[in-house]
Short mmCIF file of C-alpha atoms and ligand atoms in Angstrom, two decimals:
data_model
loop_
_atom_site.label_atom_id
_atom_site.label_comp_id
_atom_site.label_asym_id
_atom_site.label_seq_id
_atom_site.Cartn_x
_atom_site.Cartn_y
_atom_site.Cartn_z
CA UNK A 275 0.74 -26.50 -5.42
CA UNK A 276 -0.68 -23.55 -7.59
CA UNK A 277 -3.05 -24.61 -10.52
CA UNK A 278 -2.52 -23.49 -13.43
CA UNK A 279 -5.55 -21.39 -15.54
CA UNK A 280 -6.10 -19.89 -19.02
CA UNK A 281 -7.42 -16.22 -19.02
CA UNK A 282 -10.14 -14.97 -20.77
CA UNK A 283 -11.68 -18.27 -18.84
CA UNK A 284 -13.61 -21.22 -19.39
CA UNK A 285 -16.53 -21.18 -17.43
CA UNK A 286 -15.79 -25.02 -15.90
CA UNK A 287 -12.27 -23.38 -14.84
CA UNK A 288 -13.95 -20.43 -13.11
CA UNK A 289 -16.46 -23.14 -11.19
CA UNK A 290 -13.60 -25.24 -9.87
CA UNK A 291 -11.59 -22.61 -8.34
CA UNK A 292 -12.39 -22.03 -4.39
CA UNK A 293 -11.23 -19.07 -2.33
CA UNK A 294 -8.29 -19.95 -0.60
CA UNK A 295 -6.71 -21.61 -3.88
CA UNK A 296 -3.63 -20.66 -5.25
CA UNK A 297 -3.46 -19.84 -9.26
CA UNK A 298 -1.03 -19.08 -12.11
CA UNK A 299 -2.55 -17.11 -14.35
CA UNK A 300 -1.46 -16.99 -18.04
CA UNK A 301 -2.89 -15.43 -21.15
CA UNK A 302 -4.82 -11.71 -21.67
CA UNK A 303 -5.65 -9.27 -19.22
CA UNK A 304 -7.05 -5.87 -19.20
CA UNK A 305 -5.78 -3.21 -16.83
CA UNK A 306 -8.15 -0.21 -15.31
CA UNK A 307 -8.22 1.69 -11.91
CA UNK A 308 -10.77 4.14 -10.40
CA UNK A 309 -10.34 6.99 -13.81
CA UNK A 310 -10.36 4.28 -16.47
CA UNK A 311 -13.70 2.90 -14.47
CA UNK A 312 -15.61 6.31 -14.00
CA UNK A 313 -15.40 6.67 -18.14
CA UNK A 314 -16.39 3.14 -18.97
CA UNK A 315 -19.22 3.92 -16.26
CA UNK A 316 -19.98 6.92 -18.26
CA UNK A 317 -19.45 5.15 -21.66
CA UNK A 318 -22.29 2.26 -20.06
CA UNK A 319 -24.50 5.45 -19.12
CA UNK A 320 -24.69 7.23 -22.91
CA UNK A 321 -24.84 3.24 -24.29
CA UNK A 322 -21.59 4.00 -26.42
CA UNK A 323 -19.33 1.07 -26.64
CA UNK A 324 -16.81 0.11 -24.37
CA UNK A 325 -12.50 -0.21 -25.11
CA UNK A 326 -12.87 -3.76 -25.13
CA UNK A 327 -15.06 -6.67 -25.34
CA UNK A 328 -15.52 -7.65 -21.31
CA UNK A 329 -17.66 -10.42 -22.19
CA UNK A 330 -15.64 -13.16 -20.24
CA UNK A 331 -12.75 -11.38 -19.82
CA UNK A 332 -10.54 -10.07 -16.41
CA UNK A 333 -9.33 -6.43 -15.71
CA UNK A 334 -6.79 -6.21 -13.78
CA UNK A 335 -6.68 -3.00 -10.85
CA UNK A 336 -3.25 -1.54 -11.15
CA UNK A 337 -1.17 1.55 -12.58
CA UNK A 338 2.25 0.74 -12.87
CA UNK A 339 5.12 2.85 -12.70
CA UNK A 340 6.71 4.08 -15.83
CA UNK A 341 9.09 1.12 -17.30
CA UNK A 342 12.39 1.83 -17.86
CA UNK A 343 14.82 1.68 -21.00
CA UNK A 344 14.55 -2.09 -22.02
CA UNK A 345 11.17 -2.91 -19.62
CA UNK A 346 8.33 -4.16 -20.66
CA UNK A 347 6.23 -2.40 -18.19
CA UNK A 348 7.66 -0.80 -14.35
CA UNK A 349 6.44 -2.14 -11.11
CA UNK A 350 2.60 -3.47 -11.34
CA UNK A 351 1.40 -4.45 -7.84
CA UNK A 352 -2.60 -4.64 -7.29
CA UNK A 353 -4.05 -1.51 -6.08
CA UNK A 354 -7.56 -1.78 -3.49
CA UNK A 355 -10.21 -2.91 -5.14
CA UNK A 356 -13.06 -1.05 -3.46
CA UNK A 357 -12.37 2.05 -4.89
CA UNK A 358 -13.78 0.32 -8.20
CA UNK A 359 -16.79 -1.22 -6.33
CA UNK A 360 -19.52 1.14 -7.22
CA UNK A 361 -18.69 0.39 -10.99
CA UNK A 362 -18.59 -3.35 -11.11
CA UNK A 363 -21.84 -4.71 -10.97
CA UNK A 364 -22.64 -3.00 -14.56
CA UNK A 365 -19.78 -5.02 -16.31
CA UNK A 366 -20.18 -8.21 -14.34
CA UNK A 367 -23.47 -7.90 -15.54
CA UNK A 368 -21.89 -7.48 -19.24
CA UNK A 369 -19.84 -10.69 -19.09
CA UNK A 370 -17.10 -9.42 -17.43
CA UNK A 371 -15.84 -12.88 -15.32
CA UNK A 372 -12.75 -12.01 -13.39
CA UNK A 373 -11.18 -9.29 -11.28
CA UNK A 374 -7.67 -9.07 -10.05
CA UNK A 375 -7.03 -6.89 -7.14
CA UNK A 376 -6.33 -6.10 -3.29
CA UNK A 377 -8.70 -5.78 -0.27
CA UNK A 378 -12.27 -6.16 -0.05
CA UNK A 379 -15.42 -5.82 -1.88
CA UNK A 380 -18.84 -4.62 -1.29
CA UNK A 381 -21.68 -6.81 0.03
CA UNK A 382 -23.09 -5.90 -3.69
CA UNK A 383 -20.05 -6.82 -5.27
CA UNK A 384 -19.86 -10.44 -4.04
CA UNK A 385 -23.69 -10.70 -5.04
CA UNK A 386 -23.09 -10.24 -8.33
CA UNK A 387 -19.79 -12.30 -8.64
CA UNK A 388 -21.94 -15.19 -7.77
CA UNK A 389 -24.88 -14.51 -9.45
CA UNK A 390 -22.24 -13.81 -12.92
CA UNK A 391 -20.65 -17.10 -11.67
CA UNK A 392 -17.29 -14.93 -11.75
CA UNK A 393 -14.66 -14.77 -9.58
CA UNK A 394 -11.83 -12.20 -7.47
CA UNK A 395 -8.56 -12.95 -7.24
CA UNK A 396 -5.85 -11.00 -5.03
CA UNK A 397 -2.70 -10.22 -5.77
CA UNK A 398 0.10 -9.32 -3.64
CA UNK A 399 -0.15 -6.04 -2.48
CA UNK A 400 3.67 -4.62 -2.93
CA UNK A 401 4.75 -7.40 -4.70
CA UNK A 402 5.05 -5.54 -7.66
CA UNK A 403 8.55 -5.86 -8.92
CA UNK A 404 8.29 -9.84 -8.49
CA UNK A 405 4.47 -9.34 -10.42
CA UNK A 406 6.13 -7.68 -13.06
CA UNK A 407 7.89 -10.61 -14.56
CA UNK A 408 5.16 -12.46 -15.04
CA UNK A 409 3.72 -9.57 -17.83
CA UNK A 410 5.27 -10.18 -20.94
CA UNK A 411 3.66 -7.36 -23.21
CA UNK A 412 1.79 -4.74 -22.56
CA UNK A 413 -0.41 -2.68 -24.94
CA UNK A 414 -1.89 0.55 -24.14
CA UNK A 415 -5.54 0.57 -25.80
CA UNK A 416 -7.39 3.21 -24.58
CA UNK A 417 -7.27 6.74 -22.35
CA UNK A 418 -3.62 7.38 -23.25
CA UNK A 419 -4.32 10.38 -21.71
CA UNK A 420 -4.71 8.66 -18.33
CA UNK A 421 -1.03 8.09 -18.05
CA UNK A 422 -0.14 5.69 -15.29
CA UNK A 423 -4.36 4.93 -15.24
CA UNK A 424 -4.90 4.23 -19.13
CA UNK A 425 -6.18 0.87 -19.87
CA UNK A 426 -3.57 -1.17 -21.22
CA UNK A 427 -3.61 -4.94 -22.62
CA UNK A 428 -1.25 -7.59 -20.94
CA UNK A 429 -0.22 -10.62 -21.54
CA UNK A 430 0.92 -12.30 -18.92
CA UNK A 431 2.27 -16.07 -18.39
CA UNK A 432 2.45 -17.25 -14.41
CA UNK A 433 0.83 -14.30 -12.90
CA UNK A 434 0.72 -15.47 -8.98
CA UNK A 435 -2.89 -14.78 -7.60
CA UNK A 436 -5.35 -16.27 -4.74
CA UNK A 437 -8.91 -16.98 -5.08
CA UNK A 438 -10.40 -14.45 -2.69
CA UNK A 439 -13.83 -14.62 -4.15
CA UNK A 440 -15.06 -17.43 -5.95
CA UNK A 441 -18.60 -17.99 -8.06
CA UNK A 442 -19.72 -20.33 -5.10
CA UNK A 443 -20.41 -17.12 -2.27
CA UNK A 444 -17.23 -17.82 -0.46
CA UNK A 445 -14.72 -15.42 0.75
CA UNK A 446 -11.43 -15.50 1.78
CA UNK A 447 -10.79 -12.81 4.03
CA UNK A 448 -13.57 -14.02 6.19
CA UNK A 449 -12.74 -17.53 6.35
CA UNK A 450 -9.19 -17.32 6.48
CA UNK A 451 -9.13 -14.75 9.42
CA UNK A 452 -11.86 -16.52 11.54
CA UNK A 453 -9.54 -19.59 10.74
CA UNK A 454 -6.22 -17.96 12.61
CA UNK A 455 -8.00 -15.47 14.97
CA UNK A 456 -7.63 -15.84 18.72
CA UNK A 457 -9.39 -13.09 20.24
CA UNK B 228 27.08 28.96 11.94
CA UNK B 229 27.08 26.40 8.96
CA UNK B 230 26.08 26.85 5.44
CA UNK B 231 24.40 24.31 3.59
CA UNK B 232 23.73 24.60 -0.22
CA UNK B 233 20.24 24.48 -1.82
CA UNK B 234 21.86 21.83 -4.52
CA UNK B 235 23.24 19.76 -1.74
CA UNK B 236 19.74 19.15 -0.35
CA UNK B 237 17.77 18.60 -3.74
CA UNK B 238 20.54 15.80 -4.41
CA UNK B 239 20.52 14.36 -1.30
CA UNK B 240 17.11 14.54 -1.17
CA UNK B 241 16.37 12.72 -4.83
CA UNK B 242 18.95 9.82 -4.12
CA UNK B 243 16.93 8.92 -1.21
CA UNK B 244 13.32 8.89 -2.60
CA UNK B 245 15.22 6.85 -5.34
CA UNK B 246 17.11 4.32 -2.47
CA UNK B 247 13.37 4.30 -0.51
CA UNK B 248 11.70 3.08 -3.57
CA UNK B 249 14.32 0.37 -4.92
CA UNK B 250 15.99 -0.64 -0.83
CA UNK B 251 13.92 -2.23 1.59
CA UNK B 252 15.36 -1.85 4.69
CA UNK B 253 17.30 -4.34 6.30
CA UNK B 254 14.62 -3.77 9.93
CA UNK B 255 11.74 -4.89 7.68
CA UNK B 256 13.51 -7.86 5.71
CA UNK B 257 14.57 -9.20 9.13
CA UNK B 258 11.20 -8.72 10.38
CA UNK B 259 9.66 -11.17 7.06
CA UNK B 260 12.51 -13.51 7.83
CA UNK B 261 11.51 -13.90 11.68
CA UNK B 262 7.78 -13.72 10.62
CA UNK B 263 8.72 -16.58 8.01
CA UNK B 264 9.86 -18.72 11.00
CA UNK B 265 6.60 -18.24 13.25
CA UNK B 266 4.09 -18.25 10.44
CA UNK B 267 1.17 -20.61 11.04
CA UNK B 268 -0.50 -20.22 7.76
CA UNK B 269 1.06 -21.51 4.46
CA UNK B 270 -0.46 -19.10 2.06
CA UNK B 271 0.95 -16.30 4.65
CA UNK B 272 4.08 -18.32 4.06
CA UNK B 273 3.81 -18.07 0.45
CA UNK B 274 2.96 -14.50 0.61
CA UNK B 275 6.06 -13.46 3.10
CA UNK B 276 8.47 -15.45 0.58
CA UNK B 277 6.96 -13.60 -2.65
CA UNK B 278 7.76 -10.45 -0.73
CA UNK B 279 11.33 -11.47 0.61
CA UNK B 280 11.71 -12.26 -3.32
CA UNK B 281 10.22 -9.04 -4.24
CA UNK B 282 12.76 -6.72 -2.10
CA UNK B 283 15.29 -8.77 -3.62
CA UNK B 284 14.53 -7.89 -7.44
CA UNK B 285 13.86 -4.43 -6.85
CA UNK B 286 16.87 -3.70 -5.14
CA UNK B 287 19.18 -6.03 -7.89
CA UNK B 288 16.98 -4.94 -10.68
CA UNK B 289 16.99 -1.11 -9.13
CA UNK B 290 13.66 -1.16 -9.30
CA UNK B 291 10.62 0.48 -7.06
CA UNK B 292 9.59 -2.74 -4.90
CA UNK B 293 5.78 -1.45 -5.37
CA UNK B 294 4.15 0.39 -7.92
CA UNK B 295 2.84 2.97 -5.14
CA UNK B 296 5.75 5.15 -4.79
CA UNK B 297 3.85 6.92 -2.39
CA UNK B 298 3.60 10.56 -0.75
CA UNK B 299 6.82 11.73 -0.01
CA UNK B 300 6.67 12.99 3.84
CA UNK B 301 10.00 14.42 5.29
CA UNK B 302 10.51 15.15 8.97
CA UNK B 303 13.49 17.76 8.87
CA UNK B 304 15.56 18.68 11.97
CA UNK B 305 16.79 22.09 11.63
CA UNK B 306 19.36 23.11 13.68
CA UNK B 307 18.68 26.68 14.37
CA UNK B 308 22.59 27.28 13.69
CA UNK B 309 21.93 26.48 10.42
CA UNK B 310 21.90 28.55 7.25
CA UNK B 311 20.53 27.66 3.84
CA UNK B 312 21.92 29.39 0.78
CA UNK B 313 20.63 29.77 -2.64
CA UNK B 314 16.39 29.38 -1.95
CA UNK B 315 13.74 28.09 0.70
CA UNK B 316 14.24 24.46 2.50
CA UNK B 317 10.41 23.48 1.37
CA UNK B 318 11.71 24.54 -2.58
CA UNK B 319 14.74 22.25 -2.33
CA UNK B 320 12.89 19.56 -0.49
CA UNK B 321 10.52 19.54 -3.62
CA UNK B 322 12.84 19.72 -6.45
CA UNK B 323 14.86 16.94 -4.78
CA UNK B 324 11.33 15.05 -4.92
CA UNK B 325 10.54 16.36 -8.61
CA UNK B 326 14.44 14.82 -9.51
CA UNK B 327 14.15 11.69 -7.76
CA UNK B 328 10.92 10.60 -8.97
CA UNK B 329 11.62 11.68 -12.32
CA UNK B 330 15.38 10.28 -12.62
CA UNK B 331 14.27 6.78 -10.97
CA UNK B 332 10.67 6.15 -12.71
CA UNK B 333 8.79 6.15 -9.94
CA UNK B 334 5.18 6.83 -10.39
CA UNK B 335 3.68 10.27 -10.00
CA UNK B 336 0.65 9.76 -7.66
CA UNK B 337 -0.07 13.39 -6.51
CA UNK B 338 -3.07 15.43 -7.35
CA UNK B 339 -2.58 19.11 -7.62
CA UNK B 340 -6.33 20.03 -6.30
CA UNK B 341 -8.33 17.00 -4.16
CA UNK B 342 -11.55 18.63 -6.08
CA UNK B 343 -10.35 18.59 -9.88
CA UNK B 344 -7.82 15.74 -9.07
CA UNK B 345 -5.48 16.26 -11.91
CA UNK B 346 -1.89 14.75 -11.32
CA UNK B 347 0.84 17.03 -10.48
CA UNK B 348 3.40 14.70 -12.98
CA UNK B 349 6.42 15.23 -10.77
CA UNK B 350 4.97 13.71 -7.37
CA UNK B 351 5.44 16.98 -5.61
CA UNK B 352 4.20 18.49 -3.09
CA UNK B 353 5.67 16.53 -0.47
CA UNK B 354 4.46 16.72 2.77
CA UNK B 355 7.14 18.74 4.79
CA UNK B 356 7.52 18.84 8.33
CA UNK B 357 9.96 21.19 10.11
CA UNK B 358 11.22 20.86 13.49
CA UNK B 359 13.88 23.81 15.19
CA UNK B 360 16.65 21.94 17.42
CA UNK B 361 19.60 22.96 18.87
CA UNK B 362 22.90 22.95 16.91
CA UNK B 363 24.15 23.41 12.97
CA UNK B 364 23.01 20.33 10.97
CA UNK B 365 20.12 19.61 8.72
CA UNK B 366 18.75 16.70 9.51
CA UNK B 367 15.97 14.96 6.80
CA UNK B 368 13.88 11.61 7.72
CA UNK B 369 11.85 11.05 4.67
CA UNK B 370 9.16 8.41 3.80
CA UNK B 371 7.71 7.09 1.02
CA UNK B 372 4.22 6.58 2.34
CA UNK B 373 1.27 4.51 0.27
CA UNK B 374 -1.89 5.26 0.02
CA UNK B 375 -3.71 2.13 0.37
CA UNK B 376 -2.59 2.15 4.01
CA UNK B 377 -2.92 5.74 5.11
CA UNK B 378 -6.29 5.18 3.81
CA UNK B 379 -7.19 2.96 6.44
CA UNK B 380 -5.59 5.23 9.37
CA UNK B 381 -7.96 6.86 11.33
CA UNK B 382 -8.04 9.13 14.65
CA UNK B 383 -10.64 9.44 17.50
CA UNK B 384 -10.96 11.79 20.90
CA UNK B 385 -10.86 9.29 23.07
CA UNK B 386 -12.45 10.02 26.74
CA UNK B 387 -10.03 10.09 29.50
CA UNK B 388 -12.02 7.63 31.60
CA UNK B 389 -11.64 5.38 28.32
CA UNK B 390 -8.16 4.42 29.62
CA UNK B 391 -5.64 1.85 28.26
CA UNK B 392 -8.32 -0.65 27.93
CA UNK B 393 -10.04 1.95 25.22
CA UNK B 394 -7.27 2.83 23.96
CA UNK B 395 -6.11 -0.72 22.84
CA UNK B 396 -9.54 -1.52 21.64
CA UNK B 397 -10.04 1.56 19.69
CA UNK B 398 -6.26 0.31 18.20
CA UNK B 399 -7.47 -3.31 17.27
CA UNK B 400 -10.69 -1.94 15.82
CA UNK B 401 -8.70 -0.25 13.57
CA UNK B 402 -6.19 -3.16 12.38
CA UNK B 403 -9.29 -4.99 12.12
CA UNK B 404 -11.23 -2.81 9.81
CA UNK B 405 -8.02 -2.38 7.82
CA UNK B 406 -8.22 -6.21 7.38
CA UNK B 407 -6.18 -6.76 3.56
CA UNK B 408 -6.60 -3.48 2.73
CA UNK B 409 -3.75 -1.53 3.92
CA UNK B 410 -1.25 -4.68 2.47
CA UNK B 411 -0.69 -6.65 6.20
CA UNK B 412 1.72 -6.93 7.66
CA UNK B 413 1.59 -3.84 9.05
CA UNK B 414 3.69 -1.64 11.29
CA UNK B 415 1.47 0.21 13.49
CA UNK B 416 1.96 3.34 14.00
CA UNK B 417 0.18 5.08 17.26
CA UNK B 418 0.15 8.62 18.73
CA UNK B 419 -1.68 9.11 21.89
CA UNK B 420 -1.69 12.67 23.48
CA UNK B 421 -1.14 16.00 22.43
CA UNK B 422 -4.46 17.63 20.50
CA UNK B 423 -6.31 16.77 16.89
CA UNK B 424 -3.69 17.29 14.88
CA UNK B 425 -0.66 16.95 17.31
CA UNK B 426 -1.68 12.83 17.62
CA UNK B 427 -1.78 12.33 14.26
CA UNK B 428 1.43 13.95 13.40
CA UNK B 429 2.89 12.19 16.41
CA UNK B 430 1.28 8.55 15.00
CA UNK B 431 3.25 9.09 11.51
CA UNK B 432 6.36 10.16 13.29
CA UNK B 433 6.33 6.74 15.13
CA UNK B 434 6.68 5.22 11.87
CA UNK B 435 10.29 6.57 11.22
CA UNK B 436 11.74 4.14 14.08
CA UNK B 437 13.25 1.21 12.84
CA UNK B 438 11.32 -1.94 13.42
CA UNK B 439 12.42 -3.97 16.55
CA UNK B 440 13.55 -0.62 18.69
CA UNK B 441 10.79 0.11 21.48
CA UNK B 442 10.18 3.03 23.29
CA UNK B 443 12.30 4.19 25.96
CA UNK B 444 9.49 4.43 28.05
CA UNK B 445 9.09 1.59 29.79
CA UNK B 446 5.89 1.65 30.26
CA UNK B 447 5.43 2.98 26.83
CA UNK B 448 7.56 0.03 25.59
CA UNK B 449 5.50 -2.92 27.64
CA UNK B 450 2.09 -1.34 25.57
CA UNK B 451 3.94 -1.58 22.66
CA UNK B 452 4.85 -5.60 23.43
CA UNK B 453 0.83 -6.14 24.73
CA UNK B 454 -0.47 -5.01 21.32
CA UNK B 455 1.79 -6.21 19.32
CA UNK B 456 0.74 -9.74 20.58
CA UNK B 457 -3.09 -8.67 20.34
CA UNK B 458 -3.04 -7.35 17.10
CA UNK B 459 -1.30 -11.19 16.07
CA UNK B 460 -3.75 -13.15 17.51
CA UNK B 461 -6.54 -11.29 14.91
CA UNK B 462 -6.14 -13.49 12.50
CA UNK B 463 -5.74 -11.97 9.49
CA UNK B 464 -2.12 -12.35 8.47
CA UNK B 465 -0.14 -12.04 5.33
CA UNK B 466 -2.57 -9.72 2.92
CA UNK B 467 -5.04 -10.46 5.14
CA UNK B 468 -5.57 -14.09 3.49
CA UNK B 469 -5.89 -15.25 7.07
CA UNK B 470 -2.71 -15.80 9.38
CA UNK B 471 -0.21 -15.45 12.60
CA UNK B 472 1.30 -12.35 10.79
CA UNK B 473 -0.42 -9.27 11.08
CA UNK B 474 1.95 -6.69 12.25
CA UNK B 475 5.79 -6.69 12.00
CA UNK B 476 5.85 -4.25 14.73
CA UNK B 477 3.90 -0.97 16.60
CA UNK B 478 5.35 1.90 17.50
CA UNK B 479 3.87 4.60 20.11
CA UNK B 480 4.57 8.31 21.14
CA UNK B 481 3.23 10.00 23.41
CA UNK B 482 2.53 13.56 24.25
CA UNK B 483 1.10 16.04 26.93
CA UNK B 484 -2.67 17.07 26.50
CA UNK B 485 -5.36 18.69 28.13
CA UNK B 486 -6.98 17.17 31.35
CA UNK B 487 -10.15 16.98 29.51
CA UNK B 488 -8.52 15.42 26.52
CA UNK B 489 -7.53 11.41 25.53
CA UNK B 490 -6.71 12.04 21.30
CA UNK B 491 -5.48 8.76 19.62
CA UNK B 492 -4.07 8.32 16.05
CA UNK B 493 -3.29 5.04 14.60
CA UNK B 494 -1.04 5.72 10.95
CA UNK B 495 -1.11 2.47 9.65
CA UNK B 496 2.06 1.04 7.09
CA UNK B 497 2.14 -0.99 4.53
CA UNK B 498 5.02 -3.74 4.40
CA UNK B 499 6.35 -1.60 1.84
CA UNK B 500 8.15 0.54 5.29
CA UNK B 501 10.26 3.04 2.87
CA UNK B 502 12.43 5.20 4.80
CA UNK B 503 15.82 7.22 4.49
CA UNK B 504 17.48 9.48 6.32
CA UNK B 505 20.36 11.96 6.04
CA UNK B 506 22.36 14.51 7.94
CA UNK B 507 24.10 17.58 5.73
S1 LIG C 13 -0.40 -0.18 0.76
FE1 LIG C 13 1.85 -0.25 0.57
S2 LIG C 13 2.37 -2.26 -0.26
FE2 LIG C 13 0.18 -1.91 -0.57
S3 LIG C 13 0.06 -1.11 -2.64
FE3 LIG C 13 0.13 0.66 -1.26
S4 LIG C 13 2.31 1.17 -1.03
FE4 LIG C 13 2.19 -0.85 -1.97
#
């Protein structure tokens, strides 16, 4: 019952998901968490170019755990999203048109996802060895230094998410709790 | 008097931050089984299967089943008969940490200073608890804890005259502002008594019982039952997508405390419940 999408995205593809849909993603992702953020932010701030081209593209919130002999990359579960809140306006703004993570977002954050016409998708949090299989390279590109929170190029074929967000001002978490909640 | 050997802890101590990280424990993959069953939701279907498949890869594969390897936090029973040879508990305790997360590639998600925030690279300190009991053995309960849940957790000094009726509320109100961030389903953890610091050391130590055991307390154990049902009827399920599911369980200690005084601590967990524990 999941639909499958291309990533970076077509715009028509981002307009037809809703929240509550299930997706396989397949194709290029960036990774970044809250230190890879902070120096793009300050990158944005002096006007010096960023790692990569975010113009249509989806970053993906997670540092993985070292891979093992013969791994392409070690456990990659989502991490929360709002820790990377305060920075994503600025590259929505840029083109950037996807987000994979866990948890909420800021009032501000959903703005400009449908103002972008972009979208957030969750992952499952602690699913990460299952996530894992569905990354099938996995390029470090920038902030080496970072370790664990570098920004690294996957690509991935499958990659299990929900629409939490979608460009059309929905939202998951609120619709699918007042669904189920009795009290 | 025994004598137990520094070496003997810092191995015993690595092969179970390693076991932690790759087993899930056969309380919480009978709790997504049962939760599978009563599930009203189908993406909180989906999302209990993906995990049931998860703890199944990482423990064939042998590897972690989430990328947050967490904060190691040990609860040691040290039987004041007890001798340790060859350095300090707290130094073997840490090297067994440094080993573990080192020989099993799990991540290294300590910061040396909360300020400068630069990563320790071994995943040590852990956070090490010591309790004196009668007898000669060395008891260690360790956890791997995440941090997307403990960030949620939160305490309050409650007013006596708030009762059980504010102490349940103040307990939902914190599942509810959790919502998908602290990975649902959860197991609650709850310490109610005590002072500040006592509650929230007794909320994290509620975590270490295995899910499905109450409390002996009776009374304590009928609470336990009442919210568990509560916190299910919120709504917000499996990664709080919306579902039946939103606790696997919640556990409560309680503790002496000053007339004057009501302190609550709810510790929340992750699905990811890591724990081990070993007697040298
Ligand atoms: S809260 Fe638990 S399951 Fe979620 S990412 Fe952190 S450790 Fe993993």
């Amino acid at each position: 019952m999941s639909k499958h999408i291309q990533v970076p995205f077509k715009k028509e593809d981002i307009l037809a998901l809703r929240s509550g849909d299930r997706v396989l993603l397949t194709g290029t992702v960036y990774t970044a968490r809250d230190a890879a953020h902070k120096r793009m932010a300050e990158q944005i701030e002096k006007g010096a170019p960023l790692p990569f081209d975010v113009e249509n593209q989806v970053i993906y919130y997670v540092g993985p755990t070292p891979a093992k002999p013969g791994q392409v990359i070690g456990s990659a579960g989502p991490t929360t999203s709002s820790r990377m809140d305060k920075f994503t306006p600025a590259l929505l703004d840029m083109g950037l048109r996807g987000m994979i993570g866990k948890g909420y977002r800021s009032e501000e954050v959903k703005k400009s996802i449908v103002k972008n016409q972009a979208i957030y998708f969750g992952a499952i949090g602690g699913s990460a060895a299952l996530i894992s299989r569905s990354i099938k390279s996995v390029e470090v590109i920038a902030y080496d230094d970072l370790g664990t929170e570098a920004i690294r190029k996957l690509e991935i074929e499958n990659f299990p998410v929900v629409v939490i967000n979608d460009a059309h001002g929905n939202d998951l978490y609120r619709e699918g709790v007042e669904k189920y909640r009795q009290i | 008097m025994k004598v137990i050997h520094y070496e003997d802890i810092v191995e015993k101590v690595a092969e179970m931050c390693i076991e932690a990280n790759y087993d899930l424990g056969e309380d919480v993959m009978n709790a997504f089984q049962a939760a599978l069953k009563t599930e009203q939701s189908e993406t909180g279907k989906e999302v209990l299967s993906q995990l049931i498949e998860n703890a199944d890869i990482a423990t064939k594969q042998r590897v972690p089943m989430c990328q947050d390897t967490g904060t190691v936090v040990c609860i040691v029973e040290l039987g004041q008969d007890c001798h340790i040879t060859g350095g300090s508990l707290y130094d073997a305790i840490n090297d067994g940490i440094r080993k573990g997360y080192g020989d099993g590639y799990l991540r290294n998600s300590i910061v040396k200073d909360p300020l400068e925030r630069k990563n320790t690279d071994d995943n040590t300190p852990g956070i090490i608890h010591i309790e004196m009991v009668e007898g000669d053995q060395l008891s260690i309960h360790m956890t791997a804890k995440g941090g997307g849940a403990e960030n949620m957790s939160d305490l309050k000094m409650l007013k006596p005259s708030d009762g059980i009726q504010g102490i349940k509320d103040y307990i939902l109100d914190v599942v509810r502002v959790a919502g998908p961030n602290a990975c649902p389903p959860l197991v609650v953890g709850v310490g109610i008594g005590g002072n500040f610091e006592r509650c929230a050391y007794l909320a994290k130590k509620s975590l270490f019982r295995p899910i499905g055991e109450r409390h002996k307390d009776l009374e304590v154990a009928d609470l336990e039952v009442e919210l568990m049902e509560e916190i299910n009827r919120l709504g917000i399920g499996p990664q709080g997508m919306g579902g039946t599911t939103t606790a696997l369980d919640i556990k409560i200690e309680v503790e002496a405390c000053h007339i004057a005084a009501l302190p609550v601590a709810v510790n929340l967990n992750c699905h990811a419940s890591r724990h081990k524990e070993a007697t040298l």
